[in-house]
Amino acid sequence: MKQRIGIDYDFLFHALPGNYLVMQADDPDFTIVEVSDSLCDVVGIDRSDMLNKPLTAVFPESSNSDSKEGTRSLLASIRRCIASTKPDTVGVIRYDVQDADGQFMRRLWRTTHFPVVRRGKVSGVILSTQEVTEAFDHDEYTRQRLEYLEHLVLINKSKDEFISVASHQLRTPATGVKQYLAMLLDNLFGALNDEQRDLVQRAYDSNERQLKIVTDLLKVAQVDSGKLVLHTEPVDVNMLTHSVLQEFASVFKQRSQSLEFRGTKQPAIVEIDKDIIRMVIENLVDNASKYTDLDGRLVVSVRQNKSEVDIAIKDEGVGIPKERRGMLFEKFSRIHNRLSTKVGGTGLGLYWAKKSVELHGGNIVYEPARPRGSVFTIKLMKNVNIFTPNKQEGRV
């Protein structure tokens, strides 16, 4: 009979090569519960000064804008890992480390987060990181490559700023045109004959589509630049979802579609930005209706457990081919099918929705419905430390 070998897991954790720490997943401050000796050596912080302390307290944010962006990327990766229950990797980011004198030292890292899953729930997150500062500083090719990437980031930021400014400038006159057309349709300047009303109505509809494109561009530019500020409060997601569906009642009736809402028995309370999540729900419900045939059926469900609240929107629509599902949440991506030419759109809605939910520490996932159709599920974490950059900025 073979003798079972006893394993000292604490010793094994510290003996493994590499830099690791373990955080509590259900703690909004991501408290550190374990850390490897090698990581302590790299950052120059004693193990006793790291254990049982929040991640951002041990590694405070420096005033450098690149380091702040690194902080945002790191926290977003942790939340994606928790929401998806899958590993999540951050590219090379700047995350400065504070020395004993309180001075910040420039550091570059490659980091991956791994979920610790027990009974289907993420109880912890393992942060595995490699410092690459020295490699970037001493390798000429690598340094030039980093400078090139930083140049691309700068160009991308400039692009986002241009889109934001241009969208603002376009929206103001377009809104004015909409108001004048609405006044004509309301007969404020005299009654219109049928031909005139038809032409004005067409102009009004075209203006609405223009405003929709401008608004989508503005929202995406804002979320890409990290300027989307979340104004959070405790919200009953069950009631919020029901309210959205009530507003869509006339749309479902017009399209001869039936709707079934399955809510929770108890309030499903989550700390969220009510307006943002409302727009996300509206986006997914509108898509589900548009891509479902007349006389089709939709089912919207709200479910909750101790750690999260899920909003599932199921349709009996045309579905999404397996080979195209990887494009679902990409920017400007539109998947062509027999209804897409009638529906129209910018291909930005799902991209914006997913980014906005990720800012809440959640996720949006897709799965095919049976026997046909699609299910989009918004996953919102109940206990999450929501990072809201640039609090002085406004929203769209």
XYZ file of C-alpha atoms in Angstrom:
396
model
C 0.000 0.000 0.000
C 1.396 3.349 -1.039
C 1.969 5.884 1.692
C 0.287 9.267 1.128
C 2.767 12.150 1.043
C 1.868 14.998 3.391
C 2.047 18.466 1.832
C 2.669 21.682 3.725
C 0.684 24.033 1.495
C 1.961 27.146 3.263
C 5.539 26.052 2.617
C 4.663 25.140 -0.975
C 3.193 28.601 -1.607
C 6.397 30.321 -0.462
C 8.635 27.822 -2.238
C 7.050 28.415 -5.654
C 9.088 30.661 -7.954
C 7.502 33.971 -8.821
C 5.693 36.799 -7.081
C 2.242 36.039 -5.669
C -0.332 37.401 -3.300
C -3.846 36.239 -2.423
C -6.807 38.580 -1.910
C -10.323 38.061 -0.576
C -12.798 38.195 -3.440
C -15.848 39.095 -1.361
C -14.090 42.038 0.268
C -14.607 45.371 -1.557
C -11.122 46.452 -0.404
C -9.474 43.238 -1.719
C -7.750 42.487 1.598
C -4.436 40.625 1.243
C -4.521 37.284 3.110
C -1.255 35.762 1.867
C 1.860 36.945 0.062
C 4.966 35.175 -1.200
C 8.397 35.991 0.211
C 9.718 36.765 -3.271
C 7.085 39.488 -3.838
C 7.940 41.038 -0.470
C 11.578 41.156 -1.554
C 10.756 42.735 -4.927
C 8.593 45.532 -3.539
C 10.654 46.016 -0.386
C 7.720 45.677 2.023
C 7.683 43.369 5.042
C 5.168 40.548 4.955
C 3.668 41.711 8.261
C 2.973 45.121 6.713
C 1.011 43.543 3.846
C -1.137 40.861 5.484
C -4.743 41.727 6.392
C -4.466 45.105 4.682
C -6.380 46.399 1.615
C -4.537 46.094 -1.688
C -4.660 49.841 -2.418
C -3.433 50.663 1.107
C -0.340 48.497 0.690
C 0.228 49.774 -2.847
C -1.133 53.364 -2.790
C -1.721 55.281 -5.993
C 0.969 57.723 -7.101
C 0.193 61.067 -8.726
C 1.598 59.936 -12.104
C -1.174 59.632 -14.706
C 0.302 56.432 -16.221
C 0.460 54.863 -12.768
C -3.163 55.859 -12.115
C -4.140 54.201 -15.385
C -2.223 51.114 -14.225
C -4.215 51.111 -10.981
C -7.481 51.300 -12.921
C -6.405 48.450 -15.240
C -5.337 46.290 -12.299
C -8.606 46.694 -10.385
C -10.655 46.146 -13.551
C -8.754 42.902 -14.211
C -9.454 41.653 -10.671
C -13.166 42.337 -11.107
C -13.253 40.606 -14.502
C -11.564 37.582 -12.930
C -14.185 37.443 -10.161
C -17.133 37.998 -12.513
C -16.017 35.476 -15.157
C -14.403 32.931 -12.757
C -11.551 32.736 -15.277
C -7.936 33.981 -15.262
C -7.456 37.527 -16.510
C -4.176 38.994 -17.735
C -3.080 42.620 -17.687
C -0.505 43.742 -20.245
C 2.553 45.732 -19.242
C 1.319 48.436 -16.865
C 2.995 51.075 -14.753
C 2.253 50.604 -11.055
C 4.640 52.649 -8.907
C 5.823 51.298 -5.541
C 6.292 53.478 -2.471
C 9.597 53.195 -0.586
C 10.210 53.563 3.165
C 10.562 57.343 2.793
C 7.194 57.675 1.074
C 8.728 58.292 -2.365
C 7.278 56.476 -5.375
C 9.591 54.378 -7.536
C 8.712 53.788 -11.190
C 7.839 50.123 -11.740
C 6.490 48.197 -14.739
C 4.683 44.876 -14.301
C 3.058 42.002 -16.181
C 0.220 40.641 -14.061
C -2.273 37.772 -14.231
C -5.148 37.123 -11.823
C -6.399 33.604 -11.056
C -9.731 32.880 -9.318
C -9.895 30.564 -6.305
C -13.221 28.802 -6.861
C -14.938 26.832 -4.123
C -18.390 25.311 -4.627
C -18.911 27.434 -7.710
C -18.072 30.697 -5.946
C -14.898 32.775 -6.223
C -13.613 33.071 -2.655
C -10.227 34.550 -3.477
C -8.009 35.919 -6.230
C -4.346 35.060 -6.714
C -2.277 37.869 -8.179
C 0.790 36.617 -10.051
C 3.121 39.337 -11.273
C 6.507 39.795 -12.895
C 8.448 43.014 -12.717
C 9.800 44.043 -16.117
C 11.141 47.503 -15.261
C 14.789 46.542 -15.569
C 14.247 44.716 -18.852
C 12.547 47.750 -20.337
C 15.177 50.144 -19.005
C 18.243 48.195 -20.177
C 17.074 46.585 -23.395
C 17.212 49.175 -26.183
C 14.791 47.336 -28.464
C 12.317 46.761 -25.653
C 12.570 50.368 -24.519
C 11.922 51.630 -28.041
C 8.971 49.282 -28.312
C 7.561 50.629 -25.035
C 8.009 54.200 -26.260
C 6.196 53.262 -29.467
C 3.343 51.707 -27.481
C 3.157 54.782 -25.267
C 2.992 56.873 -28.461
C 0.067 54.751 -29.665
C -1.659 55.232 -26.321
C -1.207 59.002 -26.671
C -2.642 58.907 -30.196
C -5.581 56.840 -28.944
C -6.242 59.349 -26.157
C -6.133 62.181 -28.697
C -8.589 60.263 -30.880
C -10.964 59.809 -27.941
C -10.747 63.516 -27.094
C -11.415 64.469 -30.723
C -14.454 62.173 -30.926
C -15.755 63.537 -27.634
C -15.407 67.190 -28.700
C -16.758 66.539 -32.195
C -19.739 64.629 -30.812
C -20.583 67.437 -28.407
C -20.397 69.973 -31.230
C -22.575 67.841 -33.518
C -25.180 67.023 -30.892
C -26.086 70.650 -30.130
C -27.248 71.670 -33.655
C -28.808 68.243 -34.279
C -30.894 68.629 -31.114
C -31.996 72.060 -32.334
C -33.110 70.595 -35.673
C -35.092 67.920 -33.826
C -36.964 70.558 -31.826
C -37.905 72.556 -34.932
C -39.102 69.442 -36.751
C -41.151 68.402 -33.723
C -42.807 71.833 -33.695
C -43.789 71.373 -37.347
C -45.205 67.911 -36.650
C -47.221 69.367 -33.742
C -48.787 71.905 -36.150
C -47.449 74.874 -34.169
C -46.984 76.804 -37.435
C -50.140 75.613 -39.111
C -51.501 72.285 -40.290
C -49.442 70.184 -42.714
C -50.937 68.334 -45.623
C -50.203 64.606 -45.959
C -47.264 65.090 -48.319
C -45.650 67.734 -46.112
C -46.152 65.663 -42.961
C -44.560 62.642 -44.633
C -41.464 64.644 -45.634
C -41.083 66.260 -42.186
C -41.551 62.882 -40.478
C -38.801 61.381 -42.643
C -36.504 64.277 -41.728
C -37.357 63.811 -38.058
C -36.569 60.070 -38.211
C -33.258 60.735 -40.003
C -32.352 63.306 -37.362
C -33.138 60.762 -34.626
C -30.745 58.264 -36.214
C -28.068 60.963 -36.431
C -28.493 61.816 -32.758
C -28.299 58.114 -31.853
C -24.958 57.768 -33.694
C -23.549 60.924 -32.092
C -24.651 59.813 -28.620
C -23.152 56.335 -29.098
C -19.824 57.830 -30.220
C -19.798 60.169 -27.241
C -20.558 57.410 -24.738
C -17.863 55.125 -26.152
C -15.256 57.907 -26.196
C -16.052 58.661 -22.574
C -15.787 55.062 -21.367
C -12.602 54.457 -23.406
C -10.901 57.514 -21.924
C -11.750 56.473 -18.367
C -13.937 59.545 -17.830
C -17.206 57.739 -17.228
C -17.967 58.500 -13.587
C -20.230 56.154 -11.650
C -22.645 57.780 -9.192
C -23.527 54.703 -7.172
C -26.329 54.027 -4.741
C -28.133 50.924 -3.406
C -30.644 49.891 -6.082
C -33.210 47.101 -6.229
C -32.298 45.577 -9.604
C -35.562 43.643 -9.589
C -37.618 46.864 -9.583
C -35.239 48.600 -12.002
C -35.582 45.817 -14.573
C -39.370 45.728 -14.179
C -39.503 49.503 -14.733
C -37.519 49.191 -17.981
C -39.842 46.466 -19.255
C -42.900 48.582 -18.504
C -41.486 51.333 -20.716
C -41.024 48.795 -23.521
C -44.651 47.566 -23.273
C -45.808 49.608 -26.275
C -42.840 48.349 -28.343
C -43.670 44.709 -27.560
C -47.321 45.342 -28.412
C -46.411 47.026 -31.705
C -44.250 44.024 -32.640
C -46.846 41.498 -31.383
C -44.228 40.039 -29.048
C -44.976 38.456 -25.691
C -42.876 39.073 -22.586
C -42.452 37.055 -19.423
C -40.731 38.655 -16.433
C -39.366 36.426 -13.672
C -38.324 38.547 -10.723
C -36.890 37.696 -7.321
C -39.074 37.215 -4.254
C -36.775 39.377 -2.153
C -35.257 42.744 -3.166
C -32.070 42.292 -5.207
C -29.975 45.179 -3.865
C -26.701 46.146 -5.558
C -24.542 49.280 -5.302
C -24.678 50.592 -8.886
C -25.081 53.683 -11.018
C -28.817 53.409 -11.630
C -28.874 55.451 -14.847
C -25.959 53.586 -16.446
C -27.263 50.092 -15.651
C -30.734 51.158 -16.783
C -29.297 52.082 -20.190
C -27.460 48.743 -20.329
C -30.700 46.840 -19.656
C -32.548 48.959 -22.232
C -29.836 48.213 -24.801
C -30.061 44.439 -24.333
C -33.859 44.328 -24.174
C -34.141 46.486 -27.316
C -31.678 44.212 -29.146
C -33.576 41.106 -28.051
C -36.822 42.565 -29.385
C -35.320 43.825 -32.659
C -33.685 40.499 -33.499
C -36.796 38.467 -32.681
C -39.515 37.933 -35.295
C -43.002 39.362 -34.881
C -45.140 37.229 -32.553
C -41.932 36.033 -30.831
C -41.397 35.591 -27.095
C -38.907 37.144 -24.668
C -38.121 36.078 -21.116
C -36.332 38.430 -18.711
C -35.194 36.955 -15.392
C -33.573 38.425 -12.299
C -31.695 35.972 -10.078
C -29.530 36.479 -7.030
C -27.285 34.636 -4.607
C -25.061 35.830 -1.769
C -22.415 37.306 -4.054
C -24.159 38.556 -7.206
C -27.336 39.561 -9.023
C -27.905 38.359 -12.597
C -30.250 39.836 -15.197
C -30.838 37.366 -18.043
C -32.517 38.512 -21.290
C -33.583 35.536 -23.395
C -35.083 35.813 -26.869
C -36.315 33.502 -29.616
C -34.505 35.463 -32.281
C -32.169 34.668 -35.133
C -29.299 33.784 -32.788
C -25.581 34.262 -33.405
C -23.448 31.825 -35.429
C -20.751 30.129 -33.383
C -17.945 31.479 -35.570
C -19.139 35.088 -35.060
C -19.626 35.078 -31.282
C -16.093 36.289 -30.635
C -17.015 39.581 -32.358
C -20.058 40.295 -30.182
C -18.537 42.893 -27.873
C -16.051 44.416 -30.303
C -16.273 48.076 -31.264
C -18.180 48.798 -34.521
C -19.008 45.106 -34.843
C -22.316 44.195 -36.466
C -23.236 40.579 -37.156
C -25.221 40.258 -40.350
C -28.373 38.139 -40.476
C -31.775 38.304 -42.120
C -32.978 41.014 -39.677
C -29.829 43.139 -39.348
C -30.484 45.172 -42.518
C -33.894 46.206 -41.150
C -32.620 46.979 -37.655
C -29.631 49.210 -38.385
C -27.210 50.411 -35.710
C -23.659 51.578 -35.053
C -22.155 48.390 -33.617
C -21.237 50.281 -30.435
C -24.079 49.372 -28.063
C -22.810 46.021 -26.794
C -19.234 47.312 -26.579
C -20.330 50.241 -24.402
C -22.666 48.083 -22.311
C -19.958 45.535 -21.488
C -17.376 48.227 -20.642
C -19.890 49.985 -18.384
C -20.782 46.805 -16.515
C -17.079 45.954 -16.110
C -16.602 49.355 -14.436
C -19.110 48.094 -11.865
C -16.944 45.026 -11.310
C -19.391 42.861 -13.260
C -19.626 41.296 -16.689
C -21.976 40.532 -19.582
C -21.912 36.997 -20.961
C -23.602 35.414 -23.975
C -24.887 31.902 -24.509
C -27.153 30.417 -27.186
C -30.754 29.739 -26.191
C -32.485 26.440 -26.806
C -33.981 25.592 -29.241
C -33.078 28.944 -30.828
C -32.247 32.498 -29.924
C -29.824 34.135 -27.518
C -29.355 34.780 -23.800
C -27.412 37.821 -22.612
C -26.754 37.900 -18.863
C -25.665 40.975 -16.908
C -23.695 39.897 -13.836
C -23.460 42.449 -11.021
C -21.387 41.763 -7.900
C -22.967 42.648 -4.560
C -19.737 43.423 -2.711
C -17.268 45.160 -4.975
C -14.906 48.088 -4.597
C -15.982 50.253 -7.562
C -13.164 52.436 -8.824
C -14.395 55.794 -10.134
C -11.590 57.791 -11.783
C -11.675 61.532 -12.392
C -14.554 62.251 -10.027
C -14.614 65.866 -11.113
C -15.706 64.825 -14.612
C -19.381 64.687 -15.599
C -21.281 62.076 -17.539
C -22.730 62.183 -21.029
